[in-house]
Amino acid sequence: QESIENKAPFFNQPLKDFLSTSEGELISCLVREFLEYFHLDFTLSVFDQETYHQKEYHYMGREKLCRNLKINKTDVNGPVLADVLQLASREDFSKPNG
Amino acid sequence: QESIENKAPFFNQPLKDFLSTSEGELISCLVREFLEYFHLDFTLSVFDQETYHQKEYHYMGREKLCRNLKINKTDVNGPVLADVLQLASREDFSKPNG
């Protein structure tokens, strides 16, 4: 009988592969920043477990995340994902700006 | 005696305000799609509770999410957030493309 640990109930190879890329790490950090920004503390504690935080990737904090994304985040309004979505909208969406 | 539900132990006004905007709803759906894409089921169940899913907003599914974002998602590789990040990168980041 194999142990439950060896069965790795939370083993998630697609996620691990994703996290091993710089894009994957950034996206996980963006999601994590969203959870942190809105104080979704219960979600966050499960998220950290399920995404192997501090094992497969490290959340670098909001400021460094913005620097990595080259987002000029001088204000503190909203999660960083809102800025990313706005940038993406300018590129390909047909929304008027302002 | 008020019921626990009326006490709203997870009451999160900043999040509720955010979810009342179309941008906020989109971002929450993007985060939710990420969790779903990687089968982060434990996170998802807590996330749904903590973000008032089905109360303050409704996840419209991956396909409709892509349509709303005007993302042409014919392949099924990766979470939609990866496409959003790539679009944002083209707009403002200094990465070469390809």
PDB file of C-alpha atoms in Angstrom:
ATOM      1  CA  GLN A   1       0.000   0.000   0.000  1.00  0.00           C
ATOM      2  CA  GLU A   2       1.440   3.334  -1.044  1.00  0.00           C
ATOM      3  CA  SER A   3       1.326   6.171   1.378  1.00  0.00           C
ATOM      4  CA  ILE A   4      -1.073   9.005   0.771  1.00  0.00           C
ATOM      5  CA  GLU A   5       1.854  11.398   0.571  1.00  0.00           C
ATOM      6  CA  ASN A   6       3.384   9.471  -2.273  1.00  0.00           C
ATOM      7  CA  LYS A   7       0.061   9.648  -3.989  1.00  0.00           C
ATOM      8  CA  ALA A   8       0.498  13.404  -3.676  1.00  0.00           C
ATOM      9  CA  PRO A   9      -3.142  14.372  -3.449  1.00  0.00           C
ATOM     10  CA  PHE A  10      -2.340  17.959  -4.395  1.00  0.00           C
ATOM     11  CA  PHE A  11       0.222  17.122  -7.030  1.00  0.00           C
ATOM     12  CA  ASN A  12      -0.570  19.295  -9.978  1.00  0.00           C
ATOM     13  CA  GLN A  13       1.923  18.896 -12.781  1.00  0.00           C
ATOM     14  CA  PRO A  14       0.292  21.349 -15.226  1.00  0.00           C
ATOM     15  CA  LEU A  15       0.437  24.044 -12.567  1.00  0.00           C
ATOM     16  CA  LYS A  16       4.025  23.188 -11.673  1.00  0.00           C
ATOM     17  CA  ASP A  17       5.021  23.427 -15.310  1.00  0.00           C
ATOM     18  CA  PHE A  18       3.234  26.739 -15.590  1.00  0.00           C
ATOM     19  CA  LEU A  19       4.908  28.102 -12.466  1.00  0.00           C
ATOM     20  CA  SER A  20       8.314  27.169 -13.815  1.00  0.00           C
ATOM     21  CA  THR A  21       7.926  29.821 -16.522  1.00  0.00           C
ATOM     22  CA  SER A  22       8.404  33.511 -15.825  1.00  0.00           C
ATOM     23  CA  GLU A  23       4.979  34.241 -17.303  1.00  0.00           C
ATOM     24  CA  GLY A  24       3.391  31.632 -15.077  1.00  0.00           C
ATOM     25  CA  GLU A  25       5.077  33.005 -12.013  1.00  0.00           C
ATOM     26  CA  LEU A  26       3.934  36.537 -12.869  1.00  0.00           C
ATOM     27  CA  ILE A  27       0.354  35.440 -13.381  1.00  0.00           C
ATOM     28  CA  SER A  28       0.270  33.520 -10.121  1.00  0.00           C
ATOM     29  CA  CYS A  29       1.664  36.571  -8.376  1.00  0.00           C
ATOM     30  CA  LEU A  30      -0.988  38.755 -10.018  1.00  0.00           C
ATOM     31  CA  VAL A  31      -3.696  36.438  -8.760  1.00  0.00           C
ATOM     32  CA  ARG A  32      -2.098  36.368  -5.334  1.00  0.00           C
ATOM     33  CA  GLU A  33      -1.903  40.167  -5.255  1.00  0.00           C
ATOM     34  CA  PHE A  34      -5.608  40.326  -6.092  1.00  0.00           C
ATOM     35  CA  LEU A  35      -6.435  38.043  -3.165  1.00  0.00           C
ATOM     36  CA  GLU A  36      -4.184  40.018  -0.864  1.00  0.00           C
ATOM     37  CA  TYR A  37      -5.494  43.387  -2.049  1.00  0.00           C
ATOM     38  CA  PHE A  38      -9.053  42.455  -1.124  1.00  0.00           C
ATOM     39  CA  HIS A  39      -8.028  40.664   2.068  1.00  0.00           C
ATOM     40  CA  LEU A  40      -9.416  37.350   0.901  1.00  0.00           C
ATOM     41  CA  ASP A  41      -7.471  35.700   3.673  1.00  0.00           C
ATOM     42  CA  PHE A  42      -9.217  32.364   3.694  1.00  0.00           C
ATOM     43  CA  THR A  43      -8.838  31.981  -0.037  1.00  0.00           C
ATOM     44  CA  LEU A  44      -5.236  33.074   0.241  1.00  0.00           C
ATOM     45  CA  SER A  45      -4.297  30.430   2.767  1.00  0.00           C
ATOM     46  CA  VAL A  46      -5.742  27.676   0.584  1.00  0.00           C
ATOM     47  CA  PHE A  47      -4.306  29.235  -2.574  1.00  0.00           C
ATOM     48  CA  ASP A  48      -0.802  29.253  -1.086  1.00  0.00           C
ATOM     49  CA  GLN A  49      -1.093  25.584  -0.231  1.00  0.00           C
ATOM     50  CA  GLU A  50      -2.560  24.567  -3.529  1.00  0.00           C
ATOM     51  CA  THR A  51      -0.139  26.581  -5.675  1.00  0.00           C
ATOM     52  CA  TYR A  52       3.001  25.527  -3.797  1.00  0.00           C
ATOM     53  CA  HIS A  53       3.751  29.091  -2.786  1.00  0.00           C
ATOM     54  CA  GLN A  54       7.282  29.398  -1.358  1.00  0.00           C
ATOM     55  CA  LYS A  55       8.121  26.114  -3.036  1.00  0.00           C
ATOM     56  CA  GLU A  56       7.485  26.467  -6.742  1.00  0.00           C
ATOM     57  CA  TYR A  57       7.358  30.262  -6.796  1.00  0.00           C
ATOM     58  CA  HIS A  58       7.673  33.233  -4.509  1.00  0.00           C
ATOM     59  CA  TYR A  59       5.383  36.201  -4.305  1.00  0.00           C
ATOM     60  CA  MET A  60       7.595  39.259  -4.569  1.00  0.00           C
ATOM     61  CA  GLY A  61       5.154  41.795  -3.193  1.00  0.00           C
ATOM     62  CA  ARG A  62       3.096  44.407  -4.958  1.00  0.00           C
ATOM     63  CA  GLU A  63       5.857  46.934  -5.618  1.00  0.00           C
ATOM     64  CA  LYS A  64       8.274  44.502  -7.166  1.00  0.00           C
ATOM     65  CA  LEU A  65       5.439  42.903  -9.127  1.00  0.00           C
ATOM     66  CA  CYS A  66       4.641  46.289 -10.637  1.00  0.00           C
ATOM     67  CA  ARG A  67       8.301  46.870 -11.441  1.00  0.00           C
ATOM     68  CA  ASN A  68       8.542  43.464 -13.101  1.00  0.00           C
ATOM     69  CA  LEU A  69       5.494  44.305 -15.190  1.00  0.00           C
ATOM     70  CA  LYS A  70       6.853  47.790 -15.884  1.00  0.00           C
ATOM     71  CA  ILE A  71       3.635  49.208 -14.503  1.00  0.00           C
ATOM     72  CA  ASN A  72       3.993  52.645 -13.034  1.00  0.00           C
ATOM     73  CA  LYS A  73       1.965  52.136  -9.903  1.00  0.00           C
ATOM     74  CA  THR A  74       2.324  55.302  -7.929  1.00  0.00           C
ATOM     75  CA  ASP A  75      -1.234  55.220  -6.692  1.00  0.00           C
ATOM     76  CA  VAL A  76      -2.582  52.348  -4.681  1.00  0.00           C
ATOM     77  CA  ASN A  77      -6.032  52.154  -6.190  1.00  0.00           C
ATOM     78  CA  GLY A  78      -7.160  48.712  -7.135  1.00  0.00           C
ATOM     79  CA  PRO A  79      -5.406  45.422  -7.664  1.00  0.00           C
ATOM     80  CA  VAL A  80      -2.530  45.315 -10.143  1.00  0.00           C
ATOM     81  CA  LEU A  81      -4.661  43.083 -12.375  1.00  0.00           C
ATOM     82  CA  ALA A  82      -6.831  46.125 -13.078  1.00  0.00           C
ATOM     83  CA  ASP A  83      -3.825  47.887 -14.613  1.00  0.00           C
ATOM     84  CA  VAL A  84      -2.892  44.821 -16.610  1.00  0.00           C
ATOM     85  CA  LEU A  85      -6.427  44.563 -17.961  1.00  0.00           C
ATOM     86  CA  GLN A  86      -6.429  48.235 -18.897  1.00  0.00           C
ATOM     87  CA  LEU A  87      -3.159  47.851 -20.777  1.00  0.00           C
ATOM     88  CA  ALA A  88      -4.498  44.802 -22.553  1.00  0.00           C
ATOM     89  CA  SER A  89      -7.682  46.686 -23.432  1.00  0.00           C
ATOM     90  CA  ARG A  90      -5.716  49.447 -25.128  1.00  0.00           C
ATOM     91  CA  GLU A  91      -3.988  46.888 -27.269  1.00  0.00           C
ATOM     92  CA  ASP A  92      -6.772  44.754 -28.567  1.00  0.00           C
ATOM     93  CA  PHE A  93     -10.140  45.662 -27.189  1.00  0.00           C
ATOM     94  CA  SER A  94     -12.344  48.149 -28.871  1.00  0.00           C
ATOM     95  CA  LYS A  95     -13.272  50.153 -25.825  1.00  0.00           C
ATOM     96  CA  PRO A  96     -12.788  53.898 -26.101  1.00  0.00           C
ATOM     97  CA  ASN A  97     -10.310  55.193 -23.546  1.00  0.00           C
ATOM     98  CA  GLY A  98     -11.603  57.800 -21.125  1.00  0.00           C
TER      99      GLY A  98
ATOM    100  CA  GLN B   1     -31.139  37.133  17.797  1.00  0.00           C
ATOM    101  CA  GLU B   2     -29.923  37.885  14.304  1.00  0.00           C
ATOM    102  CA  SER B   3     -28.857  35.021  12.165  1.00  0.00           C
ATOM    103  CA  ILE B   4     -25.200  34.571  11.334  1.00  0.00           C
ATOM    104  CA  GLU B   5     -26.039  35.203   7.711  1.00  0.00           C
ATOM    105  CA  ASN B   6     -27.352  38.635   8.521  1.00  0.00           C
ATOM    106  CA  LYS B   7     -24.195  39.393  10.434  1.00  0.00           C
ATOM    107  CA  ALA B   8     -22.314  38.717   7.206  1.00  0.00           C
ATOM    108  CA  PRO B   9     -19.000  37.616   8.725  1.00  0.00           C
ATOM    109  CA  PHE B  10     -17.247  37.950   5.383  1.00  0.00           C
ATOM    110  CA  PHE B  11     -18.687  41.319   4.527  1.00  0.00           C
ATOM    111  CA  ASN B  12     -16.147  43.031   2.318  1.00  0.00           C
ATOM    112  CA  GLN B  13     -17.345  46.393   1.070  1.00  0.00           C
ATOM    113  CA  PRO B  14     -14.285  47.255  -1.065  1.00  0.00           C
ATOM    114  CA  LEU B  15     -14.675  43.970  -2.898  1.00  0.00           C
ATOM    115  CA  LYS B  16     -18.413  44.459  -3.317  1.00  0.00           C
ATOM    116  CA  ASP B  17     -17.831  47.918  -4.777  1.00  0.00           C
ATOM    117  CA  PHE B  18     -15.220  46.473  -7.107  1.00  0.00           C
ATOM    118  CA  LEU B  19     -17.526  43.661  -8.226  1.00  0.00           C
ATOM    119  CA  SER B  20     -20.253  46.158  -9.034  1.00  0.00           C
ATOM    120  CA  THR B  21     -18.128  47.510 -11.895  1.00  0.00           C
ATOM    121  CA  SER B  22     -17.806  45.696 -15.205  1.00  0.00           C
ATOM    122  CA  GLU B  23     -14.020  45.799 -14.894  1.00  0.00           C
ATOM    123  CA  GLY B  24     -14.202  44.308 -11.417  1.00  0.00           C
ATOM    124  CA  GLU B  25     -16.486  41.556 -12.561  1.00  0.00           C
ATOM    125  CA  LEU B  26     -14.177  40.730 -15.478  1.00  0.00           C
ATOM    126  CA  ILE B  27     -11.132  40.587 -13.236  1.00  0.00           C
ATOM    127  CA  SER B  28     -12.837  38.352 -10.713  1.00  0.00           C
ATOM    128  CA  CYS B  29     -13.901  36.084 -13.548  1.00  0.00           C
ATOM    129  CA  LEU B  30     -10.326  36.025 -14.875  1.00  0.00           C
ATOM    130  CA  VAL B  31      -9.070  34.991 -11.463  1.00  0.00           C
ATOM    131  CA  ARG B  32     -11.797  32.400 -11.190  1.00  0.00           C
ATOM    132  CA  GLU B  33     -10.965  31.027 -14.625  1.00  0.00           C
ATOM    133  CA  PHE B  34      -7.333  30.683 -13.547  1.00  0.00           C
ATOM    134  CA  LEU B  35      -8.364  28.664 -10.486  1.00  0.00           C
ATOM    135  CA  GLU B  36     -10.674  26.531 -12.577  1.00  0.00           C
ATOM    136  CA  TYR B  37      -8.146  26.019 -15.363  1.00  0.00           C
ATOM    137  CA  PHE B  38      -5.618  24.532 -12.947  1.00  0.00           C
ATOM    138  CA  HIS B  39      -8.241  22.620 -10.980  1.00  0.00           C
ATOM    139  CA  LEU B  40      -7.495  24.453  -7.766  1.00  0.00           C
ATOM    140  CA  ASP B  41     -10.731  23.122  -6.384  1.00  0.00           C
ATOM    141  CA  PHE B  42     -10.128  23.809  -2.730  1.00  0.00           C
ATOM    142  CA  THR B  43      -9.129  27.390  -3.430  1.00  0.00           C
ATOM    143  CA  LEU B  44     -12.095  27.750  -5.721  1.00  0.00           C
ATOM    144  CA  SER B  45     -14.626  26.703  -3.121  1.00  0.00           C
ATOM    145  CA  VAL B  46     -13.274  29.231  -0.631  1.00  0.00           C
ATOM    146  CA  PHE B  47     -12.907  31.885  -3.334  1.00  0.00           C
ATOM    147  CA  ASP B  48     -16.545  31.512  -4.338  1.00  0.00           C
ATOM    148  CA  GLN B  49     -17.655  31.995  -0.766  1.00  0.00           C
ATOM    149  CA  GLU B  50     -15.358  34.906  -0.084  1.00  0.00           C
ATOM    150  CA  THR B  51     -16.116  36.770  -3.322  1.00  0.00           C
ATOM    151  CA  TYR B  52     -19.900  36.311  -3.140  1.00  0.00           C
ATOM    152  CA  HIS B  53     -19.954  34.345  -6.352  1.00  0.00           C
ATOM    153  CA  GLN B  54     -23.530  33.946  -7.644  1.00  0.00           C
ATOM    154  CA  LYS B  55     -24.536  36.866  -5.457  1.00  0.00           C
ATOM    155  CA  GLU B  56     -22.449  39.868  -6.421  1.00  0.00           C
ATOM    156  CA  TYR B  57     -21.257  38.512  -9.736  1.00  0.00           C
ATOM    157  CA  HIS B  58     -21.605  35.492 -11.970  1.00  0.00           C
ATOM    158  CA  TYR B  59     -18.834  33.604 -13.674  1.00  0.00           C
ATOM    159  CA  MET B  60     -19.841  33.363 -17.300  1.00  0.00           C
ATOM    160  CA  GLY B  61     -17.517  30.540 -18.304  1.00  0.00           C
ATOM    161  CA  ARG B  62     -14.289  30.603 -20.266  1.00  0.00           C
ATOM    162  CA  GLU B  63     -15.767  31.053 -23.723  1.00  0.00           C
ATOM    163  CA  LYS B  64     -17.976  33.963 -22.878  1.00  0.00           C
ATOM    164  CA  LEU B  65     -15.170  35.496 -20.833  1.00  0.00           C
ATOM    165  CA  CYS B  66     -12.936  35.411 -23.903  1.00  0.00           C
ATOM    166  CA  ARG B  67     -15.679  36.921 -26.009  1.00  0.00           C
ATOM    167  CA  ASN B  68     -16.217  39.697 -23.478  1.00  0.00           C
ATOM    168  CA  LEU B  69     -12.506  40.417 -23.560  1.00  0.00           C
ATOM    169  CA  LYS B  70     -12.456  40.154 -27.341  1.00  0.00           C
ATOM    170  CA  ILE B  71      -9.764  37.532 -27.046  1.00  0.00           C
ATOM    171  CA  ASN B  72      -9.682  35.088 -29.886  1.00  0.00           C
ATOM    172  CA  LYS B  73      -9.235  31.899 -27.915  1.00  0.00           C
ATOM    173  CA  THR B  74      -9.404  29.121 -30.388  1.00  0.00           C
ATOM    174  CA  ASP B  75      -6.771  27.071 -28.661  1.00  0.00           C
ATOM    175  CA  VAL B  76      -7.217  25.939 -25.099  1.00  0.00           C
ATOM    176  CA  ASN B  77      -3.662  26.404 -23.950  1.00  0.00           C
ATOM    177  CA  GLY B  78      -3.254  28.171 -20.688  1.00  0.00           C
ATOM    178  CA  PRO B  79      -5.486  30.309 -18.555  1.00  0.00           C
ATOM    179  CA  VAL B  80      -7.102  33.352 -20.156  1.00  0.00           C
ATOM    180  CA  LEU B  81      -4.995  35.549 -17.889  1.00  0.00           C
ATOM    181  CA  ALA B  82      -1.957  34.496 -19.922  1.00  0.00           C
ATOM    182  CA  ASP B  83      -3.519  36.050 -23.026  1.00  0.00           C
ATOM    183  CA  VAL B  84      -4.430  39.199 -21.137  1.00  0.00           C
ATOM    184  CA  LEU B  85      -0.872  39.513 -19.875  1.00  0.00           C
ATOM    185  CA  GLN B  86       0.507  39.041 -23.361  1.00  0.00           C
ATOM    186  CA  LEU B  87      -1.754  41.734 -24.745  1.00  0.00           C
ATOM    187  CA  ALA B  88      -0.721  44.063 -21.935  1.00  0.00           C
ATOM    188  CA  SER B  89       2.925  43.294 -22.618  1.00  0.00           C
ATOM    189  CA  ARG B  90       2.593  44.318 -26.243  1.00  0.00           C
ATOM    190  CA  GLU B  91       1.166  47.623 -25.191  1.00  0.00           C
ATOM    191  CA  ASP B  92       3.534  48.829 -22.546  1.00  0.00           C
ATOM    192  CA  PHE B  93       6.236  46.358 -21.696  1.00  0.00           C
ATOM    193  CA  SER B  94       9.523  46.336 -23.495  1.00  0.00           C
ATOM    194  CA  LYS B  95       9.681  42.625 -24.205  1.00  0.00           C
ATOM    195  CA  PRO B  96      10.340  41.659 -27.804  1.00  0.00           C
ATOM    196  CA  ASN B  97       7.554  39.561 -29.220  1.00  0.00           C
ATOM    197  CA  GLY B  98       8.481  36.074 -30.387  1.00  0.00           C
TER     198      GLY B  98
END
